[in-house]
Coordinates of C-alpha atoms in Angstrom, one line a residue:
X28 CA -11.7 2.1 12.6
X29 CA -13.1 -1.3 13.9
X30 CA -15.4 -1.7 16.7
X31 CA -14.0 -1.8 20.4
X32 CA -14.0 -5.6 20.2
X33 CA -10.6 -5.4 18.9
X34 CA -7.3 -4.6 20.7
X35 CA -5.7 -1.7 18.9
X36 CA -2.1 -0.5 18.4
X37 CA -1.4 3.1 17.4
X38 CA 1.5 3.9 15.2
X39 CA 2.6 7.7 15.1
X40 CA 4.6 8.7 12.0
X41 CA 7.6 11.0 12.3
X42 CA 8.3 10.6 8.6
X43 CA 10.2 7.4 8.2
X44 CA 10.0 5.6 4.9
X45 CA 9.6 2.5 7.0
X46 CA 6.5 3.9 9.1
X47 CA 3.8 1.9 7.0
X48 CA 5.9 -1.4 7.5
X49 CA 5.5 -1.1 11.2
X50 CA 1.6 -1.1 10.8
X51 CA 2.0 -3.9 8.3
X52 CA 4.0 -6.1 10.6
X53 CA 1.6 -5.7 13.6
X54 CA -1.4 -6.4 11.2
X55 CA 0.4 -9.7 10.4
X56 CA 0.4 -10.6 14.1
X57 CA -3.5 -10.5 13.7
X58 CA -3.7 -7.4 16.0
X59 CA -5.3 -4.4 14.5
X60 CA -3.2 -1.3 13.8
X61 CA -3.4 2.1 12.3
X62 CA -0.8 4.5 11.2
X63 CA -1.6 8.4 12.1
X64 CA 0.6 11.6 11.8
X65 CA 2.5 12.5 15.1
X66 CA 0.5 15.6 15.2
X67 CA -2.5 13.5 16.2
X68 CA -4.2 15.2 19.2
X69 CA -4.3 13.9 22.6
X70 CA -8.2 13.8 22.4
X71 CA -8.1 11.6 19.2
X72 CA -5.3 9.3 20.6
X73 CA -7.6 8.7 23.7
X74 CA -10.5 8.3 21.6
X75 CA -8.6 5.6 19.6
X76 CA -8.0 3.8 23.0
X77 CA -4.8 1.9 21.7
X78 CA -3.4 -0.9 23.9
X79 CA 0.1 0.4 23.0
X80 CA 1.7 3.1 20.9
X81 CA 4.6 2.9 18.7
X82 CA 6.6 6.1 17.5
X83 CA 8.3 5.7 14.0
X84 CA 11.6 6.6 12.9
X85 CA 12.1 10.0 10.9
X86 CA 14.7 11.8 8.8
X87 CA 15.0 14.6 11.4
X88 CA 17.0 15.6 14.3
X89 CA 15.0 16.0 17.7
X90 CA 17.0 19.0 18.8
X91 CA 16.5 21.0 15.6
X92 CA 14.1 23.9 15.3
X93 CA 10.8 22.8 13.9
X94 CA 11.6 18.9 14.3
X95 CA 8.5 16.8 14.3
X96 CA 7.3 16.2 17.9
X97 CA 4.5 14.7 19.9
X98 CA 2.1 16.0 22.8
X99 CA 4.2 15.3 25.9
X100 CA 1.0 14.0 27.7
X101 CA 1.6 10.7 25.8
X102 CA 4.1 9.6 28.4
X103 CA 1.5 9.6 31.1
X104 CA -1.3 7.8 29.2
X105 CA -0.5 4.5 31.1
X106 CA 0.0 2.5 28.0
X107 CA 3.1 0.9 26.8
X108 CA 5.1 2.8 24.3
X109 CA 7.9 1.8 22.0
X110 CA 10.1 4.4 20.3
X111 CA 12.0 3.4 17.3
X112 CA 15.0 5.2 16.1
X113 CA 13.8 8.9 16.0
X114 CA 10.8 7.9 18.2
X115 CA 13.4 6.6 20.8
X116 CA 15.5 9.8 20.6
X117 CA 12.3 11.8 20.9
X118 CA 11.3 10.0 24.0
X119 CA 14.8 10.8 25.7
X120 CA 14.7 14.4 24.3
X121 CA 11.3 15.0 26.1
X122 CA 11.9 13.1 29.2
X123 CA 15.4 14.5 30.1
X124 CA 18.0 12.2 28.2
X125 CA 20.6 13.5 25.9
X126 CA 20.4 13.3 22.0
X127 CA 23.3 14.6 19.8
X128 CA 25.0 14.1 16.5
X129 CA 27.1 10.9 16.7
X130 CA 30.9 11.0 15.9
X131 CA 30.0 8.6 13.0
X132 CA 26.7 7.2 11.3
X133 CA 25.5 3.8 11.9
X134 CA 24.0 2.6 8.7
X135 CA 23.2 -1.2 7.8
X136 CA 23.7 -4.2 9.8
X137 CA 24.8 -4.1 13.5
X138 CA 25.4 -6.9 16.1
X139 CA 22.9 -6.2 19.1
X140 CA 24.3 -7.4 22.5
X141 CA 21.5 -8.1 24.9
X142 CA 22.6 -7.1 28.4
X143 CA 19.5 -7.6 30.5
X144 CA 16.6 -10.0 30.4
X145 CA 13.4 -8.2 29.4
X146 CA 10.0 -9.4 27.8
X147 CA 10.8 -7.4 24.6
X148 CA 13.7 -9.6 24.0
X149 CA 11.9 -13.1 24.9
X150 CA 12.9 -15.8 22.8
X151 CA 16.0 -14.3 21.5
X152 CA 19.8 -15.4 22.1
X153 CA 22.4 -12.9 23.9
X154 CA 23.1 -11.6 20.2
X155 CA 21.1 -10.6 17.3
X156 CA 21.6 -8.9 13.9
X157 CA 19.7 -5.7 13.7
X158 CA 19.3 -2.7 10.9
X159 CA 20.5 0.6 11.9
X160 CA 19.8 3.9 10.1
X161 CA 20.9 6.8 12.0
X162 CA 23.3 9.8 12.4
X163 CA 22.2 11.1 15.8
X164 CA 22.5 9.0 19.0
X165 CA 21.5 9.0 22.7
X166 CA 24.4 9.8 25.1
X167 CA 22.4 9.8 28.4
X168 CA 19.2 8.4 29.4
X169 CA 16.8 9.4 32.4
X170 CA 17.4 7.8 35.8
X171 CA 14.0 5.9 35.5
X172 CA 15.3 4.1 32.4
X173 CA 17.5 0.8 32.2
X174 CA 19.8 -0.2 29.5
X175 CA 18.8 -3.3 28.0
X176 CA 21.2 -3.7 24.8
X177 CA 24.2 -2.1 23.1
X178 CA 25.8 -2.2 19.8
X179 CA 29.5 -1.3 18.8
X180 CA 28.4 2.2 17.9
X181 CA 25.5 2.7 20.3
X182 CA 25.7 2.7 24.0
X183 CA 22.0 2.6 24.2
X184 CA 20.6 0.5 21.5
X185 CA 17.5 -0.5 23.7
X186 CA 16.3 0.7 27.0
X187 CA 13.2 0.6 29.3
X188 CA 11.4 2.5 31.8
X189 CA 10.2 -0.7 33.8
X190 CA 7.5 1.2 35.9
X191 CA 5.7 3.0 32.9
X192 CA 6.5 0.4 30.4
X193 CA 8.3 2.9 28.0
X194 CA 10.7 1.3 25.7
X195 CA 13.2 2.8 23.1
X196 CA 15.3 0.9 20.4
X197 CA 17.7 2.7 18.1
X198 CA 17.3 -0.2 15.5
X199 CA 14.4 -0.9 13.0
X200 CA 12.6 -4.2 13.9
X201 CA 10.1 -3.7 11.1
X202 CA 12.4 -4.3 8.1
X203 CA 13.4 -7.7 6.9
X204 CA 17.0 -6.8 7.6
X205 CA 16.4 -7.3 11.2
X206 CA 15.7 -11.1 11.5
X207 CA 14.4 -11.2 14.8
X208 CA 12.4 -8.0 14.3
X209 CA 9.0 -9.7 14.2
X210 CA 9.6 -11.6 17.3
X211 CA 10.5 -8.2 19.0
X212 CA 7.2 -6.7 17.8
X213 CA 5.4 -9.8 18.9
X214 CA 6.7 -9.5 22.2
X215 CA 6.0 -5.9 22.4
X216 CA 2.3 -6.5 21.3
X217 CA 1.7 -9.7 23.1
X218 CA 3.7 -9.7 26.3
X219 CA 4.0 -6.0 27.1
X220 CA 0.7 -4.6 25.7
X221 CA -1.1 -7.8 26.3
X222 CA -3.1 -7.5 23.0
X223 CA -5.5 -10.3 22.0
X224 CA -4.7 -11.7 18.5
X225 CA -8.3 -11.5 17.1
X226 CA -7.9 -9.3 14.0
X227 CA -8.8 -12.0 11.6
X228 CA -10.6 -11.7 8.1
X229 CA -13.3 -13.9 9.1
X230 CA -14.0 -11.4 11.9
X231 CA -13.4 -8.4 9.5
X232 CA -16.2 -9.8 7.1
X233 CA -18.7 -9.9 10.0
X234 CA -17.7 -6.4 11.3
X235 CA -17.8 -4.9 7.7
X236 CA -21.1 -6.2 6.9
X237 CA -22.6 -4.8 10.1
X238 CA -20.9 -1.5 9.7
X239 CA -22.3 -1.1 6.0
X240 CA -25.7 -1.8 7.1
X241 CA -25.5 0.6 9.9
X242 CA -24.1 3.3 7.7
X243 CA -26.4 2.8 4.7
X244 CA -29.5 2.2 6.7
X245 CA -32.3 2.2 4.2
X246 CA -30.2 4.1 1.5
X247 CA -28.9 2.9 -1.9
X248 CA -25.5 2.3 -3.0
X249 CA -23.8 2.2 -6.4
X250 CA -20.4 0.6 -6.6
X251 CA -17.5 1.4 -8.7
X252 CA -16.2 -2.0 -10.0
X253 CA -13.3 -2.8 -12.3
X254 CA -13.4 -6.7 -12.2
X255 CA -10.1 -6.7 -10.0
X256 CA -9.9 -8.2 -6.6
X257 CA -10.3 -5.0 -4.6
X258 CA -13.5 -3.7 -6.2
X259 CA -15.0 -7.3 -6.5
X260 CA -14.4 -8.0 -2.8
X261 CA -16.0 -4.7 -1.8
X262 CA -18.9 -5.3 -4.2
X263 CA -19.7 -8.7 -2.6
X264 CA -19.4 -7.2 0.8
X265 CA -21.8 -4.5 0.2
X266 CA -24.2 -6.9 -1.8
X267 CA -24.2 -9.2 1.2
X268 CA -24.9 -6.3 3.6
X269 CA -27.8 -4.7 1.6
X270 CA -28.8 -7.0 -1.1
X271 CA -30.7 -5.5 -4.0
X272 CA -30.1 -1.9 -2.7
X273 CA -26.7 -2.1 -4.2
X274 CA -26.1 -1.8 -7.9
X275 CA -22.4 -2.2 -9.3
X276 CA -21.5 0.0 -12.1
X277 CA -18.7 -0.9 -14.3
X278 CA -17.2 1.7 -16.7
X279 CA -15.2 1.0 -19.6
X280 CA -12.9 3.9 -20.1
X281 CA -11.2 2.7 -23.0
X282 CA -7.9 2.1 -21.1
X283 CA -8.5 -1.6 -20.2
X284 CA -6.5 -4.6 -21.2
X285 CA -7.0 -7.1 -24.2
X286 CA -10.7 -8.4 -24.0
X287 CA -10.9 -7.3 -20.5
X288 CA -14.4 -5.5 -20.5
X289 CA -16.1 -8.5 -21.8
X290 CA -14.4 -10.6 -19.2
X291 CA -15.3 -8.5 -16.4
X292 CA -19.0 -8.1 -17.3
X293 CA -19.3 -12.0 -17.7
X294 CA -17.6 -12.6 -14.3
X295 CA -19.7 -10.2 -12.3
X296 CA -23.1 -10.7 -13.8
X297 CA -23.0 -14.6 -14.5
X298 CA -20.6 -16.1 -12.0
X299 CA -21.2 -13.6 -9.0
X300 CA -24.7 -12.6 -9.7
X301 CA -24.0 -8.9 -8.9
X302 CA -26.6 -6.5 -10.1
X303 CA -24.5 -4.7 -12.7
X304 CA -24.8 -1.6 -15.0
X305 CA -21.9 -1.7 -17.8
X306 CA -21.3 1.7 -19.2
X307 CA -19.0 2.3 -22.4
X308 CA -17.4 5.7 -21.7
X309 CA -14.3 5.3 -23.6
X310 CA -14.8 8.0 -26.1
X311 CA -15.5 10.5 -23.3
X312 CA -12.4 9.5 -21.4
X313 CA -9.9 9.5 -24.5
X314 CA -11.4 12.8 -25.8
X315 CA -10.6 14.4 -22.3
X316 CA -7.2 13.0 -22.3
X317 CA -6.2 14.0 -25.9
X318 CA -2.8 15.9 -25.7
X319 CA -2.4 15.2 -22.0
X320 CA 1.0 13.7 -21.2
X321 CA 1.6 14.7 -17.5
X322 CA 1.0 11.7 -15.2
X323 CA -0.8 13.6 -12.3
X324 CA -3.2 15.3 -14.8
X325 CA -4.0 12.1 -16.6
X326 CA -4.9 10.6 -13.0
X327 CA -7.0 13.5 -11.9
X328 CA -8.9 13.8 -15.4
X329 CA -9.5 10.0 -15.1
X330 CA -10.9 10.4 -11.6
X331 CA -13.0 13.3 -12.6
X332 CA -14.7 11.4 -15.6
X333 CA -15.3 8.4 -13.4
X334 CA -17.3 10.6 -11.0
X335 CA -19.4 12.3 -13.8
X336 CA -20.3 8.9 -15.2
X337 CA -21.3 7.7 -11.9
X338 CA -23.4 10.6 -11.2
X339 CA -25.1 10.3 -14.4
X340 CA -25.8 6.4 -13.7
X341 CA -26.9 7.4 -10.2
X342 CA -29.6 9.8 -11.7
X343 CA -30.8 7.0 -14.0
X344 CA -31.5 4.8 -10.9
X345 CA -33.4 7.1 -9.2
X346 CA -32.4 8.2 -5.6
X347 CA -28.9 7.0 -4.6
X348 CA -27.1 7.9 -1.5
X349 CA -23.8 6.3 -1.5
X350 CA -20.7 5.5 -3.9
X351 CA -18.7 2.4 -3.1
X352 CA -15.1 2.3 -4.0
X353 CA -12.3 -0.5 -3.4
X354 CA -9.9 2.0 -1.8
X355 CA -7.0 0.2 0.1
X356 CA -4.8 1.4 3.0
X357 CA -1.8 1.8 0.7
X358 CA -3.8 3.9 -1.4
X359 CA -4.4 6.3 1.6
X360 CA -1.1 6.2 2.9
X361 CA 0.6 7.1 -0.5
X362 CA -2.0 9.5 -1.7
X363 CA -2.7 11.9 1.2
X364 CA -0.3 14.1 3.2
X365 CA -2.1 12.5 6.3
X366 CA 1.4 11.0 7.3
X367 CA 2.5 14.1 9.0
X368 CA 6.1 14.6 7.8
X369 CA 6.0 11.8 5.2
X370 CA 6.1 12.9 1.6
X371 CA 2.9 12.2 -0.7
X372 CA 4.1 10.3 -3.6
X373 CA 1.2 10.3 -6.1
X374 CA -2.3 10.6 -6.3
X375 CA -4.9 7.7 -6.7
X376 CA -8.1 8.5 -8.5
X377 CA -10.2 6.6 -5.8
X378 CA -9.0 8.6 -2.9
X379 CA -8.6 12.2 -4.1
X380 CA -9.2 14.4 -7.1
X381 CA -12.9 14.0 -6.8
X382 CA -15.0 16.9 -7.8
X383 CA -16.3 19.0 -5.0
X384 CA -19.8 18.9 -6.5
X385 CA -20.1 15.0 -6.2
X386 CA -23.5 14.5 -4.5
X387 CA -22.8 11.0 -3.4
X388 CA -21.2 10.0 0.0
X389 CA -18.3 7.5 0.0
X390 CA -18.3 4.0 1.3
X391 CA -14.9 2.2 1.2
X392 CA -15.3 -1.1 3.1
X393 CA -11.6 -2.1 2.4
X394 CA -10.1 1.2 3.5
X395 CA -8.4 -0.4 6.5
X396 CA -6.8 -3.3 4.5
X397 CA -3.6 -4.3 2.8
X398 CA -3.7 -6.2 -0.4
X399 CA -2.9 -9.5 1.1
X400 CA -5.7 -9.0 3.6
X401 CA -8.2 -8.2 0.7
X402 CA -7.3 -11.7 -0.7
X403 CA -8.0 -13.3 2.5
X404 CA -11.4 -11.5 2.8
X405 CA -12.2 -12.9 -0.8
X406 CA -11.2 -16.5 0.5
X407 CA -13.7 -16.0 3.4
X408 CA -16.4 -14.8 0.8
X409 CA -16.0 -17.7 -1.3
X410 CA -14.4 -16.3 -4.3
X411 CA -12.5 -18.4 -6.7
X412 CA -8.6 -18.2 -6.9
X413 CA -8.2 -16.9 -10.5
X414 CA -10.1 -13.7 -9.3
X415 CA -8.6 -13.7 -5.7
X416 CA -5.1 -13.8 -7.1
X417 CA -5.5 -11.7 -10.1
X418 CA -2.7 -9.2 -10.2
X419 CA -3.4 -5.5 -9.5
X420 CA -4.5 -3.1 -12.2
X421 CA -4.4 0.5 -11.4
X422 CA -7.7 2.4 -11.6
X423 CA -6.5 4.6 -14.5
X424 CA -5.5 1.6 -16.3
X425 CA -3.3 1.8 -19.3
X426 CA -3.6 5.6 -19.0
X427 CA -0.6 5.3 -16.7
X428 CA 1.3 2.6 -18.5
X429 CA 1.0 4.4 -21.9
X430 CA 3.5 6.9 -21.3
X431 CA 3.1 10.2 -23.3
X432 CA 0.0 10.7 -25.8
X433 CA -2.9 8.5 -25.4
X434 CA -4.3 7.3 -28.7
X435 CA -6.3 4.2 -29.8
X436 CA -3.5 3.1 -32.0
X437 CA -0.9 3.2 -29.0
X438 CA -3.3 1.6 -26.4
X439 CA -3.8 -1.1 -28.9
X440 CA -0.1 -1.7 -29.2
X441 CA 0.2 -1.8 -25.5
X442 CA -2.8 -4.0 -24.9
X443 CA -1.4 -6.7 -27.4
X444 CA 2.1 -6.5 -26.0
X445 CA 0.9 -6.9 -22.5
X446 CA -1.4 -9.9 -23.3
X447 CA 1.6 -11.6 -24.8
X448 CA 3.9 -10.9 -21.6
X449 CA 1.0 -12.2 -19.4
X450 CA 0.4 -15.2 -21.6
X451 CA 4.1 -16.3 -21.3
X452 CA 4.3 -15.7 -17.6
X453 CA 1.3 -17.9 -17.0
X454 CA 2.8 -20.7 -19.3
X455 CA 6.1 -20.6 -17.3
X456 CA 4.1 -21.2 -14.2
X457 CA 5.2 -17.9 -12.5
X458 CA 2.1 -15.9 -12.5
X459 CA 1.2 -16.5 -8.7
X460 CA 4.9 -16.1 -7.7
X461 CA 5.0 -12.3 -9.0
X462 CA 3.3 -9.6 -7.2
X463 CA 2.6 -7.5 -10.5
X464 CA 3.7 -7.8 -14.1
X465 CA 2.7 -5.6 -16.9
X466 CA 3.9 -3.9 -20.1
X467 CA 4.7 -0.2 -20.6
X468 CA 4.7 1.7 -23.7
X469 CA 7.3 4.3 -23.5
X470 CA 7.3 7.9 -25.1
X471 CA 10.2 7.3 -27.3
X472 CA 10.8 5.7 -30.6
X473 CA 13.9 3.4 -31.5
X474 CA 15.7 2.8 -34.8
X475 CA 15.6 -0.9 -35.9
X476 CA 16.0 -3.3 -38.8
X477 CA 13.4 -5.7 -39.9
X478 CA 14.3 -7.5 -43.0
X479 CA 16.2 -5.2 -45.2
X480 CA 14.3 -2.0 -44.1
X481 CA 15.1 0.4 -41.4
X482 CA 12.2 0.9 -38.8
X483 CA 11.7 3.7 -36.4
X484 CA 9.0 2.4 -34.0
X485 CA 7.9 2.1 -30.4
X486 CA 9.6 0.5 -27.3
X487 CA 7.9 -1.6 -24.9
X488 CA 9.3 -2.1 -21.4
X489 CA 8.4 -4.9 -19.3
X490 CA 8.0 -4.7 -15.3
X491 CA 7.7 -7.7 -12.8
X492 CA 8.1 -7.2 -9.0
X493 CA 8.0 -9.3 -6.0
X494 CA 6.1 -7.5 -2.9
X495 CA 4.4 -8.4 0.3
X496 CA 2.5 -5.2 0.8
X497 CA 2.8 -3.1 -2.4
X498 CA 4.5 -0.3 -0.4
X499 CA 7.9 -1.9 -1.1
X500 CA 8.9 -4.1 -4.0
X501 CA 11.9 -5.7 -5.7
X502 CA 12.2 -6.5 -9.4
X503 CA 12.0 -10.1 -10.3
X504 CA 15.0 -11.7 -12.1
X505 CA 12.9 -13.5 -14.7
X506 CA 14.7 -16.4 -16.7
X507 CA 16.6 -15.2 -19.6
X508 CA 14.8 -17.6 -21.9
X509 CA 11.3 -16.4 -20.7
X510 CA 12.3 -12.7 -21.6
X511 CA 13.8 -14.0 -24.9
X512 CA 10.4 -15.5 -25.8
X513 CA 8.4 -12.6 -24.8
X514 CA 10.6 -10.0 -26.6
X515 CA 10.4 -12.2 -29.8
X516 CA 6.7 -12.7 -29.9
X517 CA 6.1 -8.8 -29.0
X518 CA 8.5 -7.8 -31.9
X519 CA 7.1 -10.3 -34.2
X520 CA 3.4 -10.2 -33.2
X521 CA 2.8 -6.4 -32.4
X522 CA 3.0 -4.3 -35.2
X523 CA 4.6 -0.9 -34.4
X524 CA 7.1 -2.3 -31.9
X525 CA 11.0 -2.9 -32.7
X526 CA 12.4 -2.8 -29.2
X527 CA 11.7 -4.6 -25.6
X528 CA 13.6 -3.5 -22.5
X529 CA 13.3 -4.9 -18.8
X530 CA 12.9 -2.7 -15.8
X531 CA 15.3 -3.6 -13.0
X532 CA 14.4 -0.9 -10.5
X533 CA 13.0 -1.6 -7.1
X534 CA 10.6 0.3 -4.8
X535 CA 11.8 2.6 -3.5
X536 CA 13.3 4.5 -5.1
X537 CA 11.0 3.7 -8.1
X538 CA 7.3 3.1 -7.8
X539 CA 6.0 -0.2 -9.1
X540 CA 3.8 1.9 -12.0
X541 CA 5.8 4.0 -14.1
X542 CA 3.3 7.0 -13.7

């Protein structure tokens, strides 16, 4: 959590798939925001000292037994509150309004008719397109509230208690399907909560360096670095904070891309001047992964071996106190059940699955940031664009892109196919326009014909997505000519592959990675 120099917005999560987007949008307004479960205690809420609170949507019905709720003391905190969808209905349910199942659902676009002037809708015209997703509706509001807007199916699409600055809206301003959504959120944060827009990456760097120094004291830190933007930015921050008491450790787990180990060592040592220990632990990783095909098991094994290696290297360096990791906020959101009713999607080796015996304390300077914020920090630190805009690569590496059994032969096939794919994307000038692109080796074989011979060989899937925050993503409609070139090169140049397919699924319902 940042120092008290920043104004803060608190988002309480009731299980909506859009909850993370609310926090992300507030951050885009340069106001610090955190997402916490709706079960957050009043003591912790008061300690967080928010300038405003947003209650997310959720899939439950407020009148059902066991529905997620919030401490009713929240209404008397004296800070503005914005309830969105379920959060709005919960506000009504607890404050004396009436919520019940609607005669019909309202899902998709709706026309919002604004009836009353209010700061929440400053800058908007009398009508606005909004995104609805609800089956219940508010039929009656408490006497202290006033109606602000309606839709065809919602008599109370937006309301306000002007004395307590309690707002409720039935639609979702955080999604791109609500064109004026950012303006509404900005109005709430700026005009109603009166937040200062001082959450910048320049201020974050100063704050992060100070916090690292305060926490580490005279201790020593080893850093888990992969060569990607996350771990590299984290390493530069820690190095700037404590200088030669930081040692970066790069582990070659045998699951890297073509020539990646050599490139990473050269960049960190020669270009960035970071004190680096490089460890080739590929044999250990691959032997532990032999025969393992279940993705969660793969991830946890890789995470455990990572920590083993770090502990060993720590002993060689003498007394070490901290382990640095490049954990990001989306990793935390996806990996842990911290979001109350929201579902855990998958584990990340850098935020869970760590052995209890680990003797090092974690230091995660980027834990509060989304990916594009990390890139902005990299620019503040003076890192070059090739590194800053390097596409993400998962900690488990090709271990979660080589589906099924992991062998050196199958990993080499995937390495070469992936290198061809990325090479052609760069030649087409599309690399910076794509959030993430990679090849996947499928656990199936395909019949084919090469020359006059029948083949029965591996299948490569290609993946490319557009994304703003890596929490949601849309597949990229790559040009057919590019796909043709990539497919031909892979089949002709990578021995053992006779078929290439393209993944056209978005997140959700899929994840970006296949495992």
